[in-house]
mmCIF file of C-alpha atoms in Angstrom:
data_model
loop_
_atom_site.group_PDB
_atom_site.id
_atom_site.type_symbol
_atom_site.label_atom_id
_atom_site.label_comp_id
_atom_site.label_asym_id
_atom_site.label_seq_id
_atom_site.Cartn_x
_atom_site.Cartn_y
_atom_site.Cartn_z
ATOM 1 C CA MET A 10 -14.325 8.185 -27.459
ATOM 2 C CA LEU A 11 -12.658 11.304 -26.113
ATOM 3 C CA PRO A 12 -11.480 14.412 -27.949
ATOM 4 C CA ASP A 13 -7.838 14.471 -29.011
ATOM 5 C CA LEU A 14 -5.680 17.479 -28.189
ATOM 6 C CA LEU A 15 -4.059 19.686 -30.827
ATOM 7 C CA GLU A 16 -1.601 22.471 -29.978
ATOM 8 C CA PRO A 17 -1.507 24.875 -32.934
ATOM 9 C CA MET A 18 0.243 27.665 -31.049
ATOM 10 C CA MET A 19 3.723 27.871 -29.571
ATOM 11 C CA GLU A 20 3.820 27.883 -25.782
ATOM 12 C CA LYS A 21 4.524 31.352 -24.425
ATOM 13 C CA PRO A 22 6.225 32.171 -21.141
ATOM 14 C CA ASP A 23 3.887 33.010 -18.265
ATOM 15 C CA SER A 24 0.762 32.254 -20.303
ATOM 16 C CA GLN A 25 -1.699 29.469 -20.884
ATOM 17 C CA ARG A 26 -1.191 27.163 -23.842
ATOM 18 C CA GLU A 27 -3.909 27.434 -26.463
ATOM 19 C CA VAL A 28 -5.328 24.104 -27.588
ATOM 20 C CA VAL A 29 -7.944 22.700 -29.941
ATOM 21 C CA LEU A 30 -10.055 19.623 -29.145
ATOM 22 C CA LEU A 31 -10.720 17.152 -31.980
ATOM 23 C CA ALA A 32 -13.139 14.212 -31.903
ATOM 24 C CA CYS A 33 -13.237 11.592 -34.676
ATOM 25 C CA GLY A 34 -15.973 8.983 -34.998
ATOM 26 C CA SER A 35 -18.992 7.821 -36.942
ATOM 27 C CA PHE A 36 -21.508 10.098 -35.155
ATOM 28 C CA ASN A 37 -24.242 7.775 -36.344
ATOM 29 C CA PRO A 38 -26.062 9.891 -35.181
ATOM 30 C CA ILE A 39 -24.546 12.602 -33.015
ATOM 31 C CA THR A 40 -25.892 12.625 -29.432
ATOM 32 C CA ASN A 41 -26.009 15.054 -26.519
ATOM 33 C CA MET A 42 -23.183 13.133 -24.842
ATOM 34 C CA HIS A 43 -20.928 13.717 -27.850
ATOM 35 C CA LEU A 44 -21.290 17.428 -27.156
ATOM 36 C CA ARG A 45 -21.019 16.867 -23.419
ATOM 37 C CA MET A 46 -17.589 15.239 -23.743
ATOM 38 C CA PHE A 47 -16.226 18.454 -25.258
ATOM 39 C CA GLU A 48 -17.411 20.408 -22.207
ATOM 40 C CA LEU A 49 -15.906 17.827 -19.846
ATOM 41 C CA ALA A 50 -12.545 17.947 -21.636
ATOM 42 C CA ARG A 51 -12.555 21.757 -21.716
ATOM 43 C CA ASP A 52 -13.527 21.949 -18.044
ATOM 44 C CA TYR A 53 -10.659 19.681 -17.028
ATOM 45 C CA LEU A 54 -8.064 21.572 -19.072
ATOM 46 C CA HIS A 55 -9.245 24.954 -17.801
ATOM 47 C CA GLU A 56 -9.159 23.741 -14.208
ATOM 48 C CA THR A 57 -5.455 22.910 -14.548
ATOM 49 C CA GLY A 58 -4.789 26.602 -15.181
ATOM 50 C CA LYS A 59 -2.311 25.635 -17.917
ATOM 51 C CA TYR A 60 -4.523 25.568 -20.996
ATOM 52 C CA THR A 61 -7.070 27.683 -22.852
ATOM 53 C CA VAL A 62 -9.356 25.747 -25.190
ATOM 54 C CA ILE A 63 -9.985 27.944 -28.222
ATOM 55 C CA LYS A 64 -11.881 25.545 -30.451
ATOM 56 C CA GLY A 65 -13.540 22.141 -30.703
ATOM 57 C CA ILE A 66 -13.769 20.155 -33.960
ATOM 58 C CA ILE A 67 -16.049 17.200 -34.746
ATOM 59 C CA SER A 68 -14.821 15.049 -37.648
ATOM 60 C CA PRO A 69 -17.281 12.367 -38.862
ATOM 61 C CA VAL A 70 -15.836 9.390 -40.747
ATOM 62 C CA GLY A 71 -16.530 8.922 -44.441
ATOM 63 C CA ASP A 72 -18.568 6.241 -46.168
ATOM 64 C CA GLY A 73 -15.354 4.287 -46.704
ATOM 65 C CA TYR A 74 -15.441 3.231 -43.050
ATOM 66 C CA LYS A 75 -18.113 0.682 -44.099
ATOM 67 C CA LYS A 76 -19.511 0.192 -40.625
ATOM 68 C CA LYS A 77 -22.700 -1.871 -40.528
ATOM 69 C CA GLY A 78 -25.708 0.420 -40.314
ATOM 70 C CA LEU A 79 -23.657 3.528 -41.117
ATOM 71 C CA ILE A 80 -25.841 6.126 -42.810
ATOM 72 C CA GLU A 81 -24.451 8.286 -45.592
ATOM 73 C CA ALA A 82 -21.787 10.779 -44.596
ATOM 74 C CA LYS A 83 -23.745 13.731 -45.995
ATOM 75 C CA HIS A 84 -26.623 13.023 -43.616
ATOM 76 C CA ARG A 85 -24.390 12.539 -40.573
ATOM 77 C CA LEU A 86 -22.539 15.727 -41.460
ATOM 78 C CA ALA A 87 -25.817 17.638 -41.728
ATOM 79 C CA MET A 88 -26.896 16.414 -38.276
ATOM 80 C CA VAL A 89 -23.595 17.478 -36.706
ATOM 81 C CA LYS A 90 -23.869 20.918 -38.313
ATOM 82 C CA LYS A 91 -27.372 21.298 -36.902
ATOM 83 C CA ALA A 92 -26.277 20.131 -33.441
ATOM 84 C CA THR A 93 -23.385 22.627 -33.284
ATOM 85 C CA GLU A 94 -24.961 25.645 -34.987
ATOM 86 C CA SER A 95 -25.584 27.466 -31.693
ATOM 87 C CA SER A 96 -22.142 26.734 -30.240
ATOM 88 C CA GLU A 97 -19.549 29.494 -30.237
ATOM 89 C CA TRP A 98 -16.582 27.123 -30.076
ATOM 90 C CA VAL A 99 -17.486 23.605 -31.286
ATOM 91 C CA THR A 100 -17.545 23.223 -35.096
ATOM 92 C CA VAL A 101 -17.697 20.427 -37.660
ATOM 93 C CA SER A 102 -15.104 19.472 -40.274
ATOM 94 C CA SER A 103 -16.207 17.793 -43.523
ATOM 95 C CA TRP A 104 -12.692 16.846 -44.689
ATOM 96 C CA GLU A 105 -12.590 13.305 -43.287
ATOM 97 C CA SER A 106 -16.135 12.506 -44.409
ATOM 98 C CA GLU A 107 -15.277 13.592 -47.978
ATOM 99 C CA GLN A 108 -12.428 11.084 -48.371
ATOM 100 C CA GLU A 109 -13.211 8.048 -50.539
ATOM 101 C CA GLN A 110 -11.231 5.669 -48.330
ATOM 102 C CA TRP A 111 -11.266 5.361 -44.557
ATOM 103 C CA VAL A 112 -8.653 7.676 -43.020
ATOM 104 C CA GLU A 113 -6.683 6.662 -39.928
ATOM 105 C CA THR A 114 -7.125 8.944 -36.923
ATOM 106 C CA ALA A 115 -3.417 9.823 -36.916
ATOM 107 C CA LYS A 116 -3.750 11.190 -40.460
ATOM 108 C CA VAL A 117 -6.828 13.193 -39.500
ATOM 109 C CA LEU A 118 -4.897 14.670 -36.580
ATOM 110 C CA ARG A 119 -2.001 15.562 -38.883
ATOM 111 C CA TYR A 120 -4.351 17.217 -41.392
ATOM 112 C CA HIS A 121 -5.981 19.412 -38.773
ATOM 113 C CA TYR A 122 -2.687 20.238 -37.088
ATOM 114 C CA GLU A 123 -1.207 21.452 -40.370
ATOM 115 C CA ASN A 124 -4.432 23.236 -41.291
ATOM 116 C CA LEU A 125 -4.541 25.067 -37.966
ATOM 117 C CA GLU A 126 -0.986 26.268 -38.409
ATOM 118 C CA ASN A 127 -1.978 27.776 -41.745
ATOM 119 C CA VAL A 128 -5.077 29.511 -40.422
ATOM 120 C CA SER A 129 -4.836 33.259 -40.048
ATOM 121 C CA ASN A 130 -3.018 34.193 -36.866
ATOM 122 C CA ASN A 131 -5.503 36.990 -36.328
ATOM 123 C CA GLU A 132 -8.458 34.605 -36.071
ATOM 124 C CA THR A 133 -6.724 32.361 -33.564
ATOM 125 C CA ARG A 134 -5.235 35.166 -31.490
ATOM 126 C CA ASN A 135 -8.467 37.168 -31.414
ATOM 127 C CA THR A 136 -10.347 34.147 -30.090
ATOM 128 C CA ALA A 137 -7.744 33.668 -27.378
ATOM 129 C CA GLN A 138 -7.773 37.368 -26.477
ATOM 130 C CA ARG A 139 -11.540 37.323 -26.046
ATOM 131 C CA ARG A 140 -11.203 34.410 -23.668
ATOM 132 C CA ARG A 141 -8.463 36.164 -21.702
ATOM 133 C CA SER A 142 -10.179 39.545 -21.579
ATOM 134 C CA LYS A 143 -10.741 41.148 -18.205
ATOM 135 C CA LYS A 144 -14.246 39.859 -17.721
ATOM 136 C CA ARG A 145 -15.606 37.957 -14.789
ATOM 137 C CA LYS A 146 -15.693 34.437 -16.162
ATOM 138 C CA ILE A 147 -17.522 32.124 -13.883
ATOM 139 C CA GLU A 148 -18.147 28.460 -14.518
ATOM 140 C CA GLU A 149 -20.784 26.249 -13.131
ATOM 141 C CA LYS A 150 -19.564 24.068 -10.252
ATOM 142 C CA ASP A 151 -22.727 22.264 -9.338
ATOM 143 C CA ASP A 152 -26.223 22.090 -10.751
ATOM 144 C CA ASN A 153 -29.238 20.829 -8.881
ATOM 145 C CA SER A 154 -32.174 19.578 -10.917
ATOM 146 C CA LEU A 155 -33.276 21.954 -13.662
ATOM 147 C CA GLU A 156 -36.456 20.006 -14.298
ATOM 148 C CA THR A 157 -38.886 22.686 -13.171
ATOM 149 C CA LYS A 158 -42.525 22.557 -14.125
ATOM 150 C CA ALA A 159 -42.427 25.790 -16.088
ATOM 151 C CA ASN A 160 -43.838 24.163 -19.236
ATOM 152 C CA ILE A 161 -40.369 23.575 -20.658
ATOM 153 C CA ASP A 162 -40.392 20.482 -22.860
ATOM 154 C CA ILE A 163 -38.862 17.360 -21.333
ATOM 155 C CA ALA A 164 -36.116 17.047 -23.961
ATOM 156 C CA THR A 165 -34.856 20.566 -23.224
ATOM 157 C CA ARG A 166 -34.943 19.925 -19.478
ATOM 158 C CA LYS A 167 -32.938 16.712 -19.787
ATOM 159 C CA ILE A 168 -30.310 18.332 -21.994
ATOM 160 C CA ALA A 169 -30.052 21.361 -19.673
ATOM 161 C CA ALA A 170 -29.522 19.092 -16.679
ATOM 162 C CA MET A 171 -26.367 17.685 -18.309
ATOM 163 C CA LEU A 172 -24.805 21.003 -19.283
ATOM 164 C CA ARG A 173 -22.050 22.866 -17.457
ATOM 165 C CA PRO A 174 -22.370 26.337 -18.956
ATOM 166 C CA GLN A 175 -20.118 29.329 -18.537
ATOM 167 C CA LYS A 176 -21.292 32.706 -17.281
ATOM 168 C CA ILE A 177 -19.588 35.906 -18.383
ATOM 169 C CA ILE A 178 -20.579 38.921 -16.319
ATOM 170 C CA GLU A 179 -19.592 42.449 -17.340
ATOM 171 C CA GLN A 180 -20.321 45.223 -14.863
ATOM 172 C CA LYS A 181 -20.015 48.984 -15.224
ATOM 173 C CA GLY A 182 -21.447 50.519 -12.090
ATOM 174 C CA ASP A 183 -25.110 49.512 -11.994
ATOM 175 C CA SER A 184 -25.072 48.365 -15.626
ATOM 176 C CA PHE A 185 -24.759 44.607 -16.174
ATOM 177 C CA HIS A 186 -24.343 42.380 -19.213
ATOM 178 C CA ILE A 187 -24.673 38.664 -18.367
ATOM 179 C CA LYS A 188 -23.994 35.933 -20.922
ATOM 180 C CA THR A 189 -24.717 32.250 -20.331
ATOM 181 C CA ILE A 190 -22.839 30.066 -22.827
ATOM 182 C CA SER A 191 -23.162 26.326 -23.456
ATOM 183 C CA THR A 192 -22.881 23.897 -26.353
ATOM 184 C CA PHE A 193 -26.674 23.628 -26.439
ATOM 185 C CA ARG A 194 -27.941 27.198 -26.254
ATOM 186 C CA ASN A 195 -26.659 30.647 -25.394
ATOM 187 C CA TYR A 196 -28.550 33.389 -23.562
ATOM 188 C CA GLU A 197 -27.703 36.945 -22.608
ATOM 189 C CA VAL A 198 -29.396 39.772 -20.780
ATOM 190 C CA GLN A 199 -28.504 43.433 -20.239
ATOM 191 C CA PHE A 200 -30.000 45.654 -17.556
ATOM 192 C CA ILE A 201 -29.440 48.595 -15.242
ATOM 193 C CA VAL A 202 -30.135 48.029 -11.562
ATOM 194 C CA GLY A 203 -33.330 49.816 -10.529
ATOM 195 C CA GLU A 204 -34.678 50.240 -14.079
ATOM 196 C CA GLU A 205 -37.487 47.972 -15.302
ATOM 197 C CA PHE A 206 -36.963 46.428 -18.745
ATOM 198 C CA GLU A 207 -38.679 44.014 -21.108
ATOM 199 C CA GLU A 208 -36.936 40.647 -21.141
ATOM 200 C CA SER A 209 -37.357 37.928 -23.768
ATOM 201 C CA THR A 210 -36.349 34.432 -22.679
ATOM 202 C CA LYS A 211 -36.044 33.125 -26.231
ATOM 203 C CA GLY A 212 -34.189 29.820 -26.247
ATOM 204 C CA LEU A 213 -35.155 29.099 -22.632
ATOM 205 C CA ASP A 214 -38.912 28.952 -22.060
ATOM 206 C CA ASN A 215 -39.669 31.474 -24.824
ATOM 207 C CA ARG A 216 -41.622 34.036 -22.833
ATOM 208 C CA THR A 217 -41.644 37.821 -22.523
ATOM 209 C CA CYS A 218 -41.808 39.492 -19.122
ATOM 210 C CA GLN A 219 -41.159 42.795 -17.380
ATOM 211 C CA SER A 220 -38.039 42.457 -15.251
ATOM 212 C CA LEU A 221 -36.668 44.632 -12.463
ATOM 213 C CA VAL A 222 -33.301 44.013 -10.784
ATOM 214 C CA THR A 223 -32.453 45.588 -7.428
ATOM 215 C CA TRP A 224 -29.739 45.301 -4.801
ATOM 216 C CA ASP A 225 -30.509 43.675 -1.433
ATOM 217 C CA ASN A 226 -27.278 44.053 0.556
ATOM 218 C CA ASN A 227 -24.812 41.995 -1.539
ATOM 219 C CA LYS A 228 -27.442 40.192 -3.598
ATOM 220 C CA LEU A 229 -28.851 41.034 -7.024
ATOM 221 C CA ILE A 230 -32.552 40.198 -6.992
ATOM 222 C CA CYS A 231 -34.663 40.093 -10.156
ATOM 223 C CA VAL A 232 -38.468 40.061 -10.130
ATOM 224 C CA GLN A 233 -40.090 39.049 -13.435
ATOM 225 C CA LYS A 234 -43.754 39.886 -14.111
ATOM 226 C CA GLY A 235 -45.529 37.940 -16.812
ATOM 227 C CA GLU A 236 -47.495 34.811 -17.547
ATOM 228 C CA LYS A 237 -45.848 32.854 -14.705
ATOM 229 C CA LYS A 238 -46.215 33.935 -11.074
ATOM 230 C CA ASN A 239 -43.454 34.304 -8.463
ATOM 231 C CA ARG A 240 -40.818 34.298 -11.151
ATOM 232 C CA GLY A 241 -37.284 35.695 -10.851
ATOM 233 C CA TRP A 242 -33.724 35.012 -9.798
ATOM 234 C CA THR A 243 -31.105 35.977 -7.221
ATOM 235 C CA HIS A 244 -27.315 36.275 -7.754
ATOM 236 C CA TRP A 245 -24.778 36.563 -4.954
ATOM 237 C CA ILE A 246 -21.107 35.783 -4.280
ATOM 238 C CA GLU A 247 -19.697 33.886 -1.301
ATOM 239 C CA ASP A 248 -16.141 32.569 -0.866
ATOM 240 C CA ASP A 249 -15.176 33.251 -4.474
ATOM 241 C CA LYS A 250 -18.218 31.362 -5.795
ATOM 242 C CA LEU A 251 -21.258 32.685 -7.606
ATOM 243 C CA TYR A 252 -24.634 31.406 -6.452
ATOM 244 C CA LEU A 253 -27.739 31.582 -8.631
ATOM 245 C CA GLU A 254 -31.259 30.803 -7.454
ATOM 246 C CA LEU A 255 -33.991 30.612 -10.084
ATOM 247 C CA ARG A 256 -37.654 30.783 -9.077
ATOM 248 C CA CYS A 257 -40.856 30.097 -10.987
ATOM 249 C CA GLU A 258 -44.198 29.583 -9.257
ATOM 250 C CA ASN A 259 -43.481 26.933 -6.580
ATOM 251 C CA GLN A 260 -40.285 25.621 -8.194
ATOM 252 C CA VAL A 261 -36.713 26.599 -7.204
ATOM 253 C CA CYS A 262 -33.453 25.749 -8.974
ATOM 254 C CA LYS A 263 -30.050 26.478 -7.443
ATOM 255 C CA GLN A 264 -26.713 26.637 -9.252
ATOM 256 C CA VAL A 265 -23.168 27.232 -8.028
ATOM 257 C CA TYR A 266 -20.386 28.561 -10.260
ATOM 258 C CA LYS A 267 -16.645 28.983 -9.754
ATOM 259 C CA LYS A 268 -14.179 31.297 -11.448
ATOM 260 C CA VAL A 269 -12.111 30.074 -14.373
ATOM 261 C CA PRO A 270 -8.362 30.781 -14.038
ATOM 262 C CA THR A 271 -7.227 33.548 -16.391
ATOM 263 C CA ALA A 272 -3.759 34.344 -17.670
#
């Protein structure tokens, strides 16, 4: 099962086409790979340089589908809502699940296409403008094992290992605002180079530490003092790629990101 493609906006000259991804299915129950397929589809479309994905929609089937072992639609819908509550772009639609009879996928596509055209232009355009804003959008290219022994539960580690998050880095002189966005969890940190600050890693390993970021030639190096020893990270750019090295005690994780084409 792969997401279908909706194009609610007219194509504009010299710009990327805005699209919405839609996935229909039983979601009995929803899994991490259901969320992962949205990231894979978005990654592919963004890499073409022709499209900007502005939204993802999950549409669970109704009870009328009568699949053996299918739990009630209200429960499946509740699980999908819980799974997507931290996502900034993947949402759930209850319309299909509320229909008494099974609805063909083509009719679900038509419903959402017509609904999207009737949605406020401001909401759609504002989302697209945020994605096209002049920020340094960098996407993960490769991810070595994230399964460090930093007392992060095994379920979180396994999910993190499958993600391909986006990083949005805003810089004003020595002031930085870094956002890490994924369908699982989002995290952001703000700091000024050379000034120590208290950092809370809520949503990651849920710790509080004193962090200090400094420049070392062309590398940003962060030292974090807290419960764990030898903790911190290093950011640097080589050949239009962003490298990130995470350290905690005797564990090291390395990630490589590439820029997303912008209009």
